[in-house]
Amino acid sequence: MRFDLVIRGGRIVTASEAFIGDIGMRDGQISALGDSLPRGDDEIDAKGLLVLPGGVDAHCHIDEPPFLNARLADDFRSASLSAACGGTTTFMPFVNQVEGLTLSQSLGDYRAKAAGSLIDFAFHVILKADETEVLKADIDALLAKGLTSFKLFMTYDGYQMEDGQILEVMSRVGAAGGIVLVHAENGRCIHWLGSRLVYKGKTGLSNFRASAPQVVEREAVHRAIALAEIADARIMIVHVSSRDALEQIQWARARGLPVLAETCPQYLVDQGDRLSSDEWGAAKYLCSPPPRGGDNAEALWKGVADGAFDILSSDHCPYRFEGEDGKRAFASEPHFQQVPPGVPGLETRLPLIFEHGVKSGRISLNQFVALTATEPAKIYGLYPRKGSLMPGADADIVLWDPDCPTTIRHAMLHDACDYTPYEGLAVSAWPVVTLSRGEKIWDRGWVSGAYGRGREIPRQRAA
Ligand code: DUC
Ligand code: ZN
Ligand code: ZN
C-alpha cells in the first residue's frame, strides 16, 4: 500500500479509543491505521504527540451582514486561518439574510464569500422573524438544497419569534428531518428589565447581566422544549450559559425528548465577574447570553462530564473593541444596551477546553474528541467524513503537543479581531500541526495552503 503521508508513532485518540500507532493517508483521505505501516512519501514523527480528528466548530459568525448594526471583523480568510491554527478543520457559520434578498439568494451570496476559506465548511441558516408565508417558502427552498439546520431567536429586534411562528418553523424543519437551533432568552423580559434599569439611570456595563438574568434563559429554554414537543421537532439549545438552563435540558432529556445542547468556552471558563465593571474593558466579555459568574461554570462542567451537553462550540462572534466598527464606537459612554454582544473564540476554543476539561480531569480525552469533533459532525450530517479517523474519512488530523505551556495573547492569534477575552490565561497544550484533507496548513507556527482550498461539505440528514 502506498501512502502520500504517514503520521508515525503518535497517541491516536478518537471519541472511543486511544492507542499508539500510525496513520497512513492517500489522496486526502485516511487509508490505514495500524502499527509499523510502510514508509510514506512523506512522514511526520508524532512520538510524544496526540493525534486527534480535526476539530469541528459548529457555531461561528463569519462575514454576516451587520447584526444589530455591528460589523464582524473576520472574513472567511482570517476566520479559517484562525480556526486552523487552533486545531479546527471544519466550521459551520450562518447564512444570515441580506436586506432585500431571500434566504436562498443570501445563500448564493454567502457561498461566494466562503470561497476564500482555507478549511472545509458547512452552513447553518439564521431565520429572521419574517412573514410566516415568506419564511415557509424560504425554509422549504433551503431544505431542498440540503441545508438542514436553522437557528431561530427568542430575543433581538427583527429576529425574535413569537410562539406561533416558532411552532411553524419547528414543525416544518422537524418534518423534513432537520434540526432547529434555538437562542433561548426571553426578549420581552430583557426589554422590560432593561428599561427599568435605564429608568433608574443604571446604564453601565455591569447592568448587562441583570438585564438578562438566568430566569430569562430558563423560561425560554423551558418554552422551547415545550414548543418542540408540541411540534414534534428535534432542537439544539445553543450557547447554554447557566445552571438553571441546564436543569431544564436535563429534565427534557430525562423525559426522552430530542433536546440537544451546546455550551461554549465563554461559559466554561467563566469570566462573568469581569462584567461586574462599568469600565469599557468589560465590553470584551459581553456576549449573549451573559457569562454568569458564580458557580455556573462548575455546574456546566458537571453537565458536560455527565453527558448533558452534546457539543462544545465557540460562538465566535468577533466584534472589534477599538476602531470605527468597534464595541466602543457604539456609544460615547459604556452602555449595556448599546455594546454589540459577541466575543471571538475560534482559535482558543480547543486549547481552553483541553486545559479546563482534560488537563483538569473534568472530562476524558475521548470525551474531548466527541464533544468538539465527532458529535458535531454526527449531529449536523458531516460524519464520518468529518470528526473521525476511520479509513475513508477526510484526513483532517491535528497533532497536539500535550506539554506546550502557552500564555494566550491576542498577538499570537490569527483572527481579525483586536483582542481576546482570554488575554494572559495560561494553557499547557496546543495544536502544533493541522492537516486538512492530508495537506499541512499549520505546522508549528508556519501557515500554508491556499485560501479558497476549503470546500463546502454536503450534509446528510442529521444523525
Ligand atoms: N450571541 C452573541 O453574543 N452575539 C451574536 C449572536 C448571539 O446569539
Ligand atoms: Zn445566539
Ligand atoms: Zn451565535
Tab-separated table of C-alpha atoms and ligand atoms in Angstrom:
chain	number	residue	atom	x	y	z
A	1	MET	CA	0.000	0.000	0.000
A	2	ARG	CA	1.407	3.419	-0.973
A	3	PHE	CA	0.878	6.424	1.296
A	4	ASP	CA	1.322	10.101	0.493
A	5	LEU	CA	1.943	10.716	4.177
A	6	VAL	CA	2.304	8.647	7.339
A	7	ILE	CA	1.928	10.076	10.837
A	8	ARG	CA	4.060	7.747	12.889
A	9	GLY	CA	4.136	6.712	16.499
A	10	GLY	CA	1.656	9.203	17.979
A	11	ARG	CA	-1.021	8.563	20.554
A	12	ILE	CA	-4.128	8.291	18.393
A	13	VAL	CA	-7.311	9.351	20.169
A	14	THR	CA	-10.863	9.088	18.875
A	15	ALA	CA	-14.207	9.505	20.610
A	16	SER	CA	-13.976	5.929	21.858
A	17	GLU	CA	-10.369	4.704	21.665
A	18	ALA	CA	-6.773	5.650	22.396
A	19	PHE	CA	-3.687	3.765	21.238
A	20	ILE	CA	-0.145	4.336	19.997
A	21	GLY	CA	0.062	3.799	16.255
A	22	ASP	CA	0.452	5.162	12.730
A	23	ILE	CA	-1.987	6.750	10.308
A	24	GLY	CA	-1.430	6.453	6.571
A	25	MET	CA	-3.226	8.668	4.115
A	26	ARG	CA	-3.582	8.960	0.387
A	27	ASP	CA	-5.345	11.436	-1.895
A	28	GLY	CA	-6.547	13.443	1.088
A	29	GLN	CA	-8.219	10.554	2.855
A	30	ILE	CA	-7.210	8.283	5.691
A	31	SER	CA	-6.348	4.926	4.172
A	32	ALA	CA	-4.976	2.881	7.081
A	33	LEU	CA	-4.401	2.890	10.821
A	34	GLY	CA	-2.000	0.436	12.340
A	35	ASP	CA	1.347	-0.416	13.760
A	36	SER	CA	4.538	-0.153	11.667
A	37	LEU	CA	2.827	0.980	8.453
A	38	PRO	CA	5.117	1.050	5.377
A	39	ARG	CA	7.003	4.304	4.756
A	40	GLY	CA	5.047	7.038	3.087
A	41	ASP	CA	6.281	9.577	0.520
A	42	ASP	CA	6.295	11.953	3.471
A	43	GLU	CA	6.436	11.234	7.184
A	44	ILE	CA	5.588	13.045	10.385
A	45	ASP	CA	7.215	11.802	13.565
A	46	ALA	CA	4.438	12.101	16.153
A	47	LYS	CA	6.195	10.481	19.127
A	48	GLY	CA	5.065	12.232	22.291
A	49	LEU	CA	2.204	13.923	20.489
A	50	LEU	CA	-1.540	13.315	20.500
A	51	VAL	CA	-3.159	12.610	17.134
A	52	LEU	CA	-6.811	13.671	17.065
A	53	PRO	CA	-9.514	14.222	14.453
A	54	GLY	CA	-9.582	17.877	13.398
A	55	GLY	CA	-11.984	19.971	15.433
A	56	VAL	CA	-15.468	20.713	14.121
A	57	ASP	CA	-16.731	24.088	15.319
A	58	ALA	CA	-20.483	24.038	14.766
A	59	HIS	CA	-21.241	27.625	15.777
A	60	CYS	CA	-19.438	30.678	14.471
A	61	HIS	CA	-20.385	34.010	12.925
A	62	ILE	CA	-18.304	34.995	9.916
A	63	ASP	CA	-18.818	37.836	7.467
A	64	GLU	CA	-22.561	38.034	8.086
A	65	PRO	CA	-24.448	41.165	7.179
A	66	PRO	CA	-24.311	43.620	10.102
A	67	PHE	CA	-26.179	42.180	13.079
A	68	LEU	CA	-27.728	44.798	15.371
A	69	ASN	CA	-25.784	47.265	13.190
A	70	ALA	CA	-22.413	45.826	14.128
A	71	ARG	CA	-19.896	44.501	11.605
A	72	LEU	CA	-17.978	41.282	12.216
A	73	ALA	CA	-14.200	41.573	11.931
A	74	ASP	CA	-13.477	38.251	10.240
A	75	ASP	CA	-13.975	37.255	6.650
A	76	PHE	CA	-13.545	33.629	5.604
A	77	ARG	CA	-9.814	34.001	5.128
A	78	SER	CA	-8.980	35.283	8.588
A	79	ALA	CA	-11.568	33.120	10.325
A	80	SER	CA	-10.472	29.910	8.615
A	81	LEU	CA	-6.809	30.646	9.257
A	82	SER	CA	-7.543	31.307	12.899
A	83	ALA	CA	-9.573	28.113	13.147
A	84	ALA	CA	-6.819	26.028	11.535
A	85	CYS	CA	-4.152	27.403	13.878
A	86	GLY	CA	-6.340	26.409	16.818
A	87	GLY	CA	-6.889	22.834	15.575
A	88	THR	CA	-10.270	23.236	13.865
A	89	THR	CA	-10.561	21.809	10.353
A	90	THR	CA	-14.284	22.247	9.691
A	91	PHE	CA	-16.525	25.093	10.759
A	92	MET	CA	-20.171	25.910	10.453
A	93	PRO	CA	-21.031	29.591	10.061
A	94	PHE	CA	-24.502	31.016	9.473
A	95	VAL	CA	-26.174	32.226	6.317
A	96	ASN	CA	-27.921	35.340	7.598
A	97	GLN	CA	-30.437	37.099	5.417
A	98	VAL	CA	-29.155	40.043	3.401
A	99	GLU	CA	-31.561	43.002	3.292
A	100	GLY	CA	-33.715	42.744	0.164
A	101	LEU	CA	-32.723	39.155	-0.693
A	102	THR	CA	-34.499	35.888	0.032
A	103	LEU	CA	-32.640	33.370	2.142
A	104	SER	CA	-31.843	31.298	-0.941
A	105	GLN	CA	-30.370	34.351	-2.636
A	106	SER	CA	-28.466	35.121	0.556
A	107	LEU	CA	-27.065	31.585	0.459
A	108	GLY	CA	-25.613	32.280	-3.000
A	109	ASP	CA	-24.098	35.492	-1.729
A	110	TYR	CA	-22.610	33.720	1.281
A	111	ARG	CA	-21.205	30.852	-0.782
A	112	ALA	CA	-19.281	33.407	-2.799
A	113	LYS	CA	-17.768	34.809	0.413
A	114	ALA	CA	-16.899	31.350	1.713
A	115	ALA	CA	-14.940	30.679	-1.485
A	116	GLY	CA	-11.928	32.249	0.318
A	117	SER	CA	-11.829	29.633	3.081
A	118	LEU	CA	-8.705	27.690	3.987
A	119	ILE	CA	-10.706	24.908	5.681
A	120	ASP	CA	-13.857	22.979	4.876
A	121	PHE	CA	-17.232	24.262	5.964
A	122	ALA	CA	-20.974	23.706	6.003
A	123	PHE	CA	-23.694	26.228	6.704
A	124	HIS	CA	-26.496	26.750	9.163
A	125	VAL	CA	-29.210	29.289	8.429
A	126	ILE	CA	-30.330	32.153	10.679
A	127	LEU	CA	-34.031	32.929	10.442
A	128	LYS	CA	-35.444	36.395	10.878
A	129	ALA	CA	-38.929	36.916	12.283
A	130	ASP	CA	-40.273	37.363	8.769
A	131	GLU	CA	-43.817	36.970	7.499
A	132	THR	CA	-44.672	33.327	8.114
A	133	GLU	CA	-45.571	32.597	4.469
A	134	VAL	CA	-42.268	34.014	3.233
A	135	LEU	CA	-40.433	32.111	5.906
A	136	LYS	CA	-42.140	28.829	4.992
A	137	ALA	CA	-41.191	29.156	1.338
A	138	ASP	CA	-37.634	30.100	2.245
A	139	ILE	CA	-37.230	27.178	4.629
A	140	ASP	CA	-38.581	24.706	2.087
A	141	ALA	CA	-36.253	26.021	-0.607
A	142	LEU	CA	-33.233	25.645	1.661
A	143	LEU	CA	-34.223	22.198	2.893
A	144	ALA	CA	-34.420	21.162	-0.762
A	145	LYS	CA	-30.838	22.401	-1.203
A	146	GLY	CA	-29.676	20.173	1.664
A	147	LEU	CA	-29.434	22.813	4.405
A	148	THR	CA	-30.947	21.140	7.422
A	149	SER	CA	-30.156	23.306	10.467
A	150	PHE	CA	-31.964	26.569	11.178
A	151	LYS	CA	-31.325	28.927	14.067
A	152	LEU	CA	-34.213	30.913	15.492
A	153	PHE	CA	-34.140	33.568	18.168
A	154	MET	CA	-36.439	34.184	21.116
A	155	THR	CA	-34.898	37.631	21.535
A	156	TYR	CA	-33.416	40.511	19.442
A	157	ASP	CA	-35.444	43.026	17.458
A	158	GLY	CA	-36.111	41.786	13.950
A	159	TYR	CA	-35.281	38.202	14.888
A	160	GLN	CA	-37.444	37.460	17.927
A	161	MET	CA	-40.162	34.960	17.031
A	162	GLU	CA	-43.446	34.560	18.833
A	163	ASP	CA	-44.617	31.101	19.855
A	164	GLY	CA	-46.859	30.545	16.814
A	165	GLN	CA	-44.036	31.257	14.437
A	166	ILE	CA	-41.650	29.081	16.417
A	167	LEU	CA	-44.122	26.201	16.201
A	168	GLU	CA	-44.425	26.691	12.449
A	169	VAL	CA	-40.651	26.654	11.951
A	170	MET	CA	-40.108	23.697	14.246
A	171	SER	CA	-42.784	21.541	12.679
A	172	ARG	CA	-41.611	22.336	9.150
A	173	VAL	CA	-37.943	21.667	9.834
A	174	GLY	CA	-38.708	18.697	12.091
A	175	ALA	CA	-40.907	17.025	9.485
A	176	ALA	CA	-38.070	17.263	6.964
A	177	GLY	CA	-35.623	15.594	9.372
A	178	GLY	CA	-33.778	18.824	10.114
A	179	ILE	CA	-32.850	20.421	13.402
A	180	VAL	CA	-33.752	23.802	14.903
A	181	LEU	CA	-31.077	25.688	16.814
A	182	VAL	CA	-32.611	27.886	19.494
A	183	HIS	CA	-31.219	31.072	21.007
A	184	ALA	CA	-33.196	30.782	24.219
A	185	GLU	CA	-33.633	34.091	26.024
A	186	ASN	CA	-36.989	35.794	26.556
A	187	GLY	CA	-36.615	39.052	24.617
A	188	ARG	CA	-39.668	40.704	26.160
A	189	CYS	CA	-38.325	40.148	29.655
A	190	ILE	CA	-34.934	41.507	28.598
A	191	HIS	CA	-36.634	44.634	27.225
A	192	TRP	CA	-38.701	45.122	30.355
A	193	LEU	CA	-35.817	44.580	32.761
A	194	GLY	CA	-33.517	46.724	30.648
A	195	SER	CA	-35.980	49.626	30.528
A	196	ARG	CA	-36.312	49.574	34.303
A	197	LEU	CA	-32.550	49.684	34.740
A	198	VAL	CA	-32.219	52.552	32.268
A	199	TYR	CA	-35.063	54.439	34.007
A	200	LYS	CA	-33.100	54.187	37.249
A	201	GLY	CA	-30.013	55.506	35.463
A	202	LYS	CA	-28.259	52.136	35.663
A	203	THR	CA	-26.779	52.095	32.186
A	204	GLY	CA	-23.215	50.897	32.879
A	205	LEU	CA	-21.968	47.589	31.506
A	206	SER	CA	-22.237	45.991	34.954
A	207	ASN	CA	-26.021	46.022	34.436
A	208	PHE	CA	-25.891	43.781	31.384
A	209	ARG	CA	-26.227	40.569	33.389
A	210	ALA	CA	-29.115	41.973	35.438
A	211	SER	CA	-30.972	42.782	32.202
A	212	ALA	CA	-30.809	39.141	31.092
A	213	PRO	CA	-30.655	37.029	34.260
A	214	GLN	CA	-30.753	33.244	34.447
A	215	VAL	CA	-34.530	33.124	34.807
A	216	VAL	CA	-34.865	34.739	31.377
A	217	GLU	CA	-32.833	31.927	29.850
A	218	ARG	CA	-34.549	29.273	31.971
A	219	GLU	CA	-38.025	30.391	30.886
A	220	ALA	CA	-37.044	30.444	27.220
A	221	VAL	CA	-35.354	27.035	27.357
A	222	HIS	CA	-38.422	25.584	29.067
A	223	ARG	CA	-40.741	27.112	26.457
A	224	ALA	CA	-38.547	25.998	23.555
A	225	ILE	CA	-38.627	22.446	24.900
A	226	ALA	CA	-42.427	22.540	25.217
A	227	LEU	CA	-42.872	24.023	21.734
A	228	ALA	CA	-40.558	21.390	20.246
A	229	GLU	CA	-42.554	18.654	21.948
A	230	ILE	CA	-45.788	20.060	20.511
A	231	ALA	CA	-44.256	20.485	17.041
A	232	ASP	CA	-42.511	17.103	17.187
A	233	ALA	CA	-39.128	18.561	16.367
A	234	ARG	CA	-35.534	17.938	17.291
A	235	ILE	CA	-33.859	21.014	18.726
A	236	MET	CA	-30.428	22.161	19.846
A	237	ILE	CA	-30.321	24.719	22.646
A	238	VAL	CA	-27.236	26.707	21.716
A	239	HIS	CA	-24.785	28.556	23.968
A	240	VAL	CA	-26.261	27.403	27.276
A	241	SER	CA	-24.866	29.691	29.950
A	242	SER	CA	-26.450	28.810	33.268
A	243	ARG	CA	-27.198	26.118	35.790
A	244	ASP	CA	-30.928	26.905	35.533
A	245	ALA	CA	-30.993	26.363	31.772
A	246	LEU	CA	-29.016	23.149	32.133
A	247	GLU	CA	-31.587	21.809	34.622
A	248	GLN	CA	-34.331	22.329	32.052
A	249	ILE	CA	-32.331	20.402	29.475
A	250	GLN	CA	-31.699	17.561	31.900
A	251	TRP	CA	-35.424	17.475	32.665
A	252	ALA	CA	-36.273	17.225	28.952
A	253	ARG	CA	-33.721	14.518	28.319
A	254	ALA	CA	-34.933	12.507	31.291
A	255	ARG	CA	-38.333	12.509	29.575
A	256	GLY	CA	-36.755	11.193	26.386
A	257	LEU	CA	-37.335	14.368	24.365
A	258	PRO	CA	-34.966	15.009	21.457
A	259	VAL	CA	-33.371	18.090	23.027
A	260	LEU	CA	-29.683	18.576	22.330
A	261	ALA	CA	-27.445	21.125	23.980
A	262	GLU	CA	-24.334	23.170	23.292
A	263	THR	CA	-22.175	25.304	25.512
A	264	CYS	CA	-19.050	27.342	24.844
A	265	PRO	CA	-15.720	28.321	26.444
A	266	GLN	CA	-17.023	31.762	27.464
A	267	TYR	CA	-19.390	29.965	29.859
A	268	LEU	CA	-16.999	27.213	30.915
A	269	VAL	CA	-14.009	29.469	31.516
A	270	ASP	CA	-16.347	31.906	33.113
A	271	GLN	CA	-15.154	35.462	33.334
A	272	GLY	CA	-18.600	36.752	34.223
A	273	ASP	CA	-17.173	38.699	37.142
A	274	ARG	CA	-15.346	40.875	34.609
A	275	LEU	CA	-18.814	42.028	33.579
A	276	SER	CA	-19.255	43.495	37.052
A	277	SER	CA	-17.284	46.532	35.959
A	278	ASP	CA	-18.641	49.679	34.317
A	279	GLU	CA	-15.318	50.341	32.569
A	280	TRP	CA	-15.089	49.996	28.786
A	281	GLY	CA	-12.870	46.941	29.242
A	282	ALA	CA	-15.892	44.923	30.394
A	283	ALA	CA	-17.201	45.085	26.811
A	284	LYS	CA	-14.561	42.473	25.890
A	285	TYR	CA	-16.548	39.887	27.870
A	286	LEU	CA	-20.017	40.956	26.831
A	287	CYS	CA	-21.948	38.364	24.855
A	288	SER	CA	-25.462	36.919	24.852
A	289	PRO	CA	-26.469	35.131	26.973
A	290	PRO	CA	-24.162	36.726	29.535
A	291	PRO	CA	-21.390	34.705	31.180
A	292	ARG	CA	-22.879	34.386	34.654
A	293	GLY	CA	-20.010	34.124	37.091
A	294	GLY	CA	-20.501	32.390	40.417
A	295	ASP	CA	-20.786	28.621	40.363
A	296	ASN	CA	-22.372	28.382	36.918
A	297	ALA	CA	-19.222	27.306	35.105
A	298	GLU	CA	-18.700	24.437	37.518
A	299	ALA	CA	-22.323	23.351	37.097
A	300	LEU	CA	-21.928	23.430	33.316
A	301	TRP	CA	-18.730	21.388	33.510
A	302	LYS	CA	-20.577	18.798	35.553
A	303	GLY	CA	-23.245	18.735	32.830
A	304	VAL	CA	-20.542	18.303	30.190
A	305	ALA	CA	-18.947	15.422	32.111
A	306	ASP	CA	-22.327	13.740	32.689
A	307	GLY	CA	-23.382	13.863	29.043
A	308	ALA	CA	-26.000	16.616	29.269
A	309	PHE	CA	-24.176	18.515	26.517
A	310	ASP	CA	-23.698	17.122	23.036
A	311	ILE	CA	-21.255	19.632	21.631
A	312	LEU	CA	-18.869	22.420	22.631
A	313	SER	CA	-18.627	25.254	20.097
A	314	SER	CA	-17.046	28.692	20.063
A	315	ASP	CA	-19.951	31.002	19.105
A	316	HIS	CA	-17.121	33.051	17.593
A	317	CYS	CA	-18.663	36.490	17.115
A	318	PRO	CA	-15.733	38.827	16.513
A	319	TYR	CA	-16.722	42.429	17.097
A	320	ARG	CA	-13.639	44.576	17.450
A	321	PHE	CA	-13.078	46.616	20.589
A	322	GLU	CA	-11.481	49.707	19.014
A	323	GLY	CA	-11.984	51.427	15.679
A	324	GLU	CA	-14.987	52.699	13.785
A	325	ASP	CA	-16.716	49.284	13.906
A	326	GLY	CA	-15.567	48.525	17.432
A	327	LYS	CA	-17.665	47.928	20.527
A	328	ARG	CA	-16.515	51.301	21.875
A	329	ALA	CA	-17.822	53.125	18.829
A	330	PHE	CA	-21.466	52.402	19.621
A	331	ALA	CA	-21.829	54.915	22.439
A	332	SER	CA	-19.917	57.790	23.980
A	333	GLU	CA	-20.233	56.133	27.401
A	334	PRO	CA	-20.248	52.371	28.042
A	335	HIS	CA	-23.958	51.481	27.965
A	336	PHE	CA	-25.113	47.905	28.469
A	337	GLN	CA	-27.758	48.134	25.729
A	338	GLN	CA	-25.520	49.695	23.127
A	339	VAL	CA	-22.477	47.439	23.038
A	340	PRO	CA	-22.951	44.684	20.432
A	341	PRO	CA	-22.853	41.283	22.158
A	342	GLY	CA	-20.286	38.780	20.980
A	343	VAL	CA	-16.738	37.601	21.626
A	344	PRO	CA	-14.085	35.974	19.417
A	345	GLY	CA	-13.064	32.385	20.179
A	346	LEU	CA	-12.416	30.174	17.134
A	347	GLU	CA	-8.715	29.694	17.795
A	348	THR	CA	-8.849	29.410	21.583
A	349	ARG	CA	-11.844	27.020	21.754
A	350	LEU	CA	-9.902	23.768	21.733
A	351	PRO	CA	-6.894	24.767	23.884
A	352	LEU	CA	-9.203	26.220	26.550
A	353	ILE	CA	-11.452	23.148	26.637
A	354	PHE	CA	-8.388	20.910	26.642
A	355	GLU	CA	-6.946	22.792	29.603
A	356	HIS	CA	-10.065	23.278	31.696
A	357	GLY	CA	-11.647	19.984	30.684
A	358	VAL	CA	-8.994	17.348	30.042
A	359	LYS	CA	-5.992	18.660	31.967
A	360	SER	CA	-8.050	19.489	34.994
A	361	GLY	CA	-9.560	15.990	34.997
A	362	ARG	CA	-13.163	17.033	34.356
A	363	ILE	CA	-13.518	15.077	31.102
A	364	SER	CA	-11.526	12.349	29.364
A	365	LEU	CA	-9.612	12.801	26.126
A	366	ASN	CA	-12.233	10.646	24.391
A	367	GLN	CA	-14.985	12.966	25.625
A	368	PHE	CA	-12.965	15.936	24.391
A	369	VAL	CA	-12.846	14.445	20.885
A	370	ALA	CA	-16.520	13.505	20.999
A	371	LEU	CA	-17.707	16.935	22.135
A	372	THR	CA	-15.513	19.049	19.891
A	373	ALA	CA	-15.345	16.975	16.686
A	374	THR	CA	-17.246	13.703	16.400
A	375	GLU	CA	-20.625	14.678	17.821
A	376	PRO	CA	-20.957	17.987	15.954
A	377	ALA	CA	-20.081	16.099	12.752
A	378	LYS	CA	-22.695	13.449	13.504
A	379	ILE	CA	-25.447	15.836	14.549
A	380	TYR	CA	-25.027	18.077	11.516
A	381	GLY	CA	-24.634	15.333	8.910
A	382	LEU	CA	-20.894	15.561	8.227
A	383	TYR	CA	-19.900	12.215	9.741
A	384	PRO	CA	-17.960	10.001	9.060
A	385	ARG	CA	-16.259	12.222	6.516
A	386	LYS	CA	-15.506	14.704	9.316
A	387	GLY	CA	-14.909	14.154	13.030
A	388	SER	CA	-13.467	10.682	12.587
A	389	LEU	CA	-10.190	8.886	11.880
A	390	MET	CA	-11.771	5.939	10.100
A	391	PRO	CA	-10.329	4.750	6.772
A	392	GLY	CA	-12.204	6.668	4.085
A	393	ALA	CA	-12.611	9.781	6.243
A	394	ASP	CA	-11.053	13.038	5.126
A	395	ALA	CA	-7.514	13.238	6.507
A	396	ASP	CA	-8.374	16.156	8.800
A	397	ILE	CA	-5.969	15.483	11.631
A	398	VAL	CA	-4.498	17.582	14.406
A	399	LEU	CA	-1.293	16.843	16.284
A	400	TRP	CA	-1.325	18.197	19.798
A	401	ASP	CA	1.679	18.791	21.975
A	402	PRO	CA	0.291	17.895	25.401
A	403	ASP	CA	3.186	19.631	27.090
A	404	CYS	CA	3.370	23.031	25.459
A	405	PRO	CA	2.936	25.769	28.084
A	406	THR	CA	1.384	28.750	26.338
A	407	THR	CA	0.128	32.082	27.590
A	408	ILE	CA	-2.731	33.233	25.410
A	409	ARG	CA	-2.089	36.646	23.858
A	410	HIS	CA	-4.113	38.206	21.103
A	411	ALA	CA	-0.856	38.983	19.307
A	412	MET	CA	-0.270	35.258	18.667
A	413	LEU	CA	-3.759	34.591	17.303
A	414	HIS	CA	-4.768	34.851	13.650
A	415	ASP	CA	-8.261	36.332	13.640
A	416	ALA	CA	-9.017	39.873	12.509
A	417	CYS	CA	-10.396	40.950	15.855
A	418	ASP	CA	-8.255	43.165	18.073
A	419	TYR	CA	-8.497	41.381	21.407
A	420	THR	CA	-9.162	38.040	23.060
A	421	PRO	CA	-11.203	37.743	26.250
A	422	TYR	CA	-8.594	35.207	27.383
A	423	GLU	CA	-5.563	37.536	27.292
A	424	GLY	CA	-2.945	36.288	29.748
A	425	LEU	CA	-4.599	32.943	30.530
A	426	ALA	CA	-2.181	30.025	30.680
A	427	VAL	CA	-2.799	26.710	28.943
A	428	SER	CA	-0.429	23.782	28.783
A	429	ALA	CA	-1.287	22.117	25.448
A	430	TRP	CA	-1.620	23.499	21.924
A	431	PRO	CA	-2.272	22.078	18.447
A	432	VAL	CA	1.093	22.065	16.678
A	433	VAL	CA	0.214	20.592	13.273
A	434	THR	CA	-3.118	20.776	11.436
A	435	LEU	CA	-3.820	18.707	8.328
A	436	SER	CA	-6.836	19.383	6.145
A	437	ARG	CA	-7.569	16.589	3.655
A	438	GLY	CA	-3.963	15.464	4.080
A	439	GLU	CA	-2.452	18.900	3.441
A	440	LYS	CA	-0.436	20.600	6.180
A	441	ILE	CA	-1.996	24.011	6.722
A	442	TRP	CA	-0.490	24.774	10.145
A	443	ASP	CA	2.896	23.477	11.215
A	444	ARG	CA	4.466	24.822	14.398
A	445	GLY	CA	3.940	28.462	13.561
A	446	TRP	CA	4.041	28.119	9.776
A	447	VAL	CA	0.902	28.554	7.754
A	448	SER	CA	0.489	27.045	4.299
A	449	GLY	CA	-2.242	26.066	1.882
A	450	ALA	CA	-4.106	28.339	-0.479
A	451	TYR	CA	-7.091	30.391	0.549
A	452	GLY	CA	-10.018	29.000	-1.355
A	453	ARG	CA	-8.950	25.370	-0.938
A	454	GLY	CA	-11.745	24.855	1.614
A	455	ARG	CA	-14.878	23.125	0.326
A	456	GLU	CA	-18.500	23.137	1.297
A	457	ILE	CA	-19.284	19.662	2.634
A	458	PRO	CA	-22.645	18.264	1.585
A	459	ARG	CA	-24.834	17.429	4.570
A	460	GLN	CA	-26.518	14.144	5.177
A	461	ARG	CA	-29.732	14.173	7.160
A	462	ALA	CA	-28.910	14.815	10.809
A	463	ALA	CA	-27.952	11.597	12.654
B	1	DUC	N1	-24.876	35.959	20.771
B	1	DUC	C1	-23.898	36.852	20.752
B	1	DUC	O1	-23.219	37.054	21.763
B	1	DUC	N2	-23.692	37.547	19.611
B	1	DUC	C2	-24.423	37.386	18.429
B	1	DUC	C3	-25.486	36.419	18.458
B	1	DUC	C4	-25.661	35.705	19.712
B	1	DUC	O2	-26.523	34.888	19.795
B	2	ZN	ZN	-27.428	33.052	19.771
B	3	ZN	ZN	-24.118	32.652	17.843
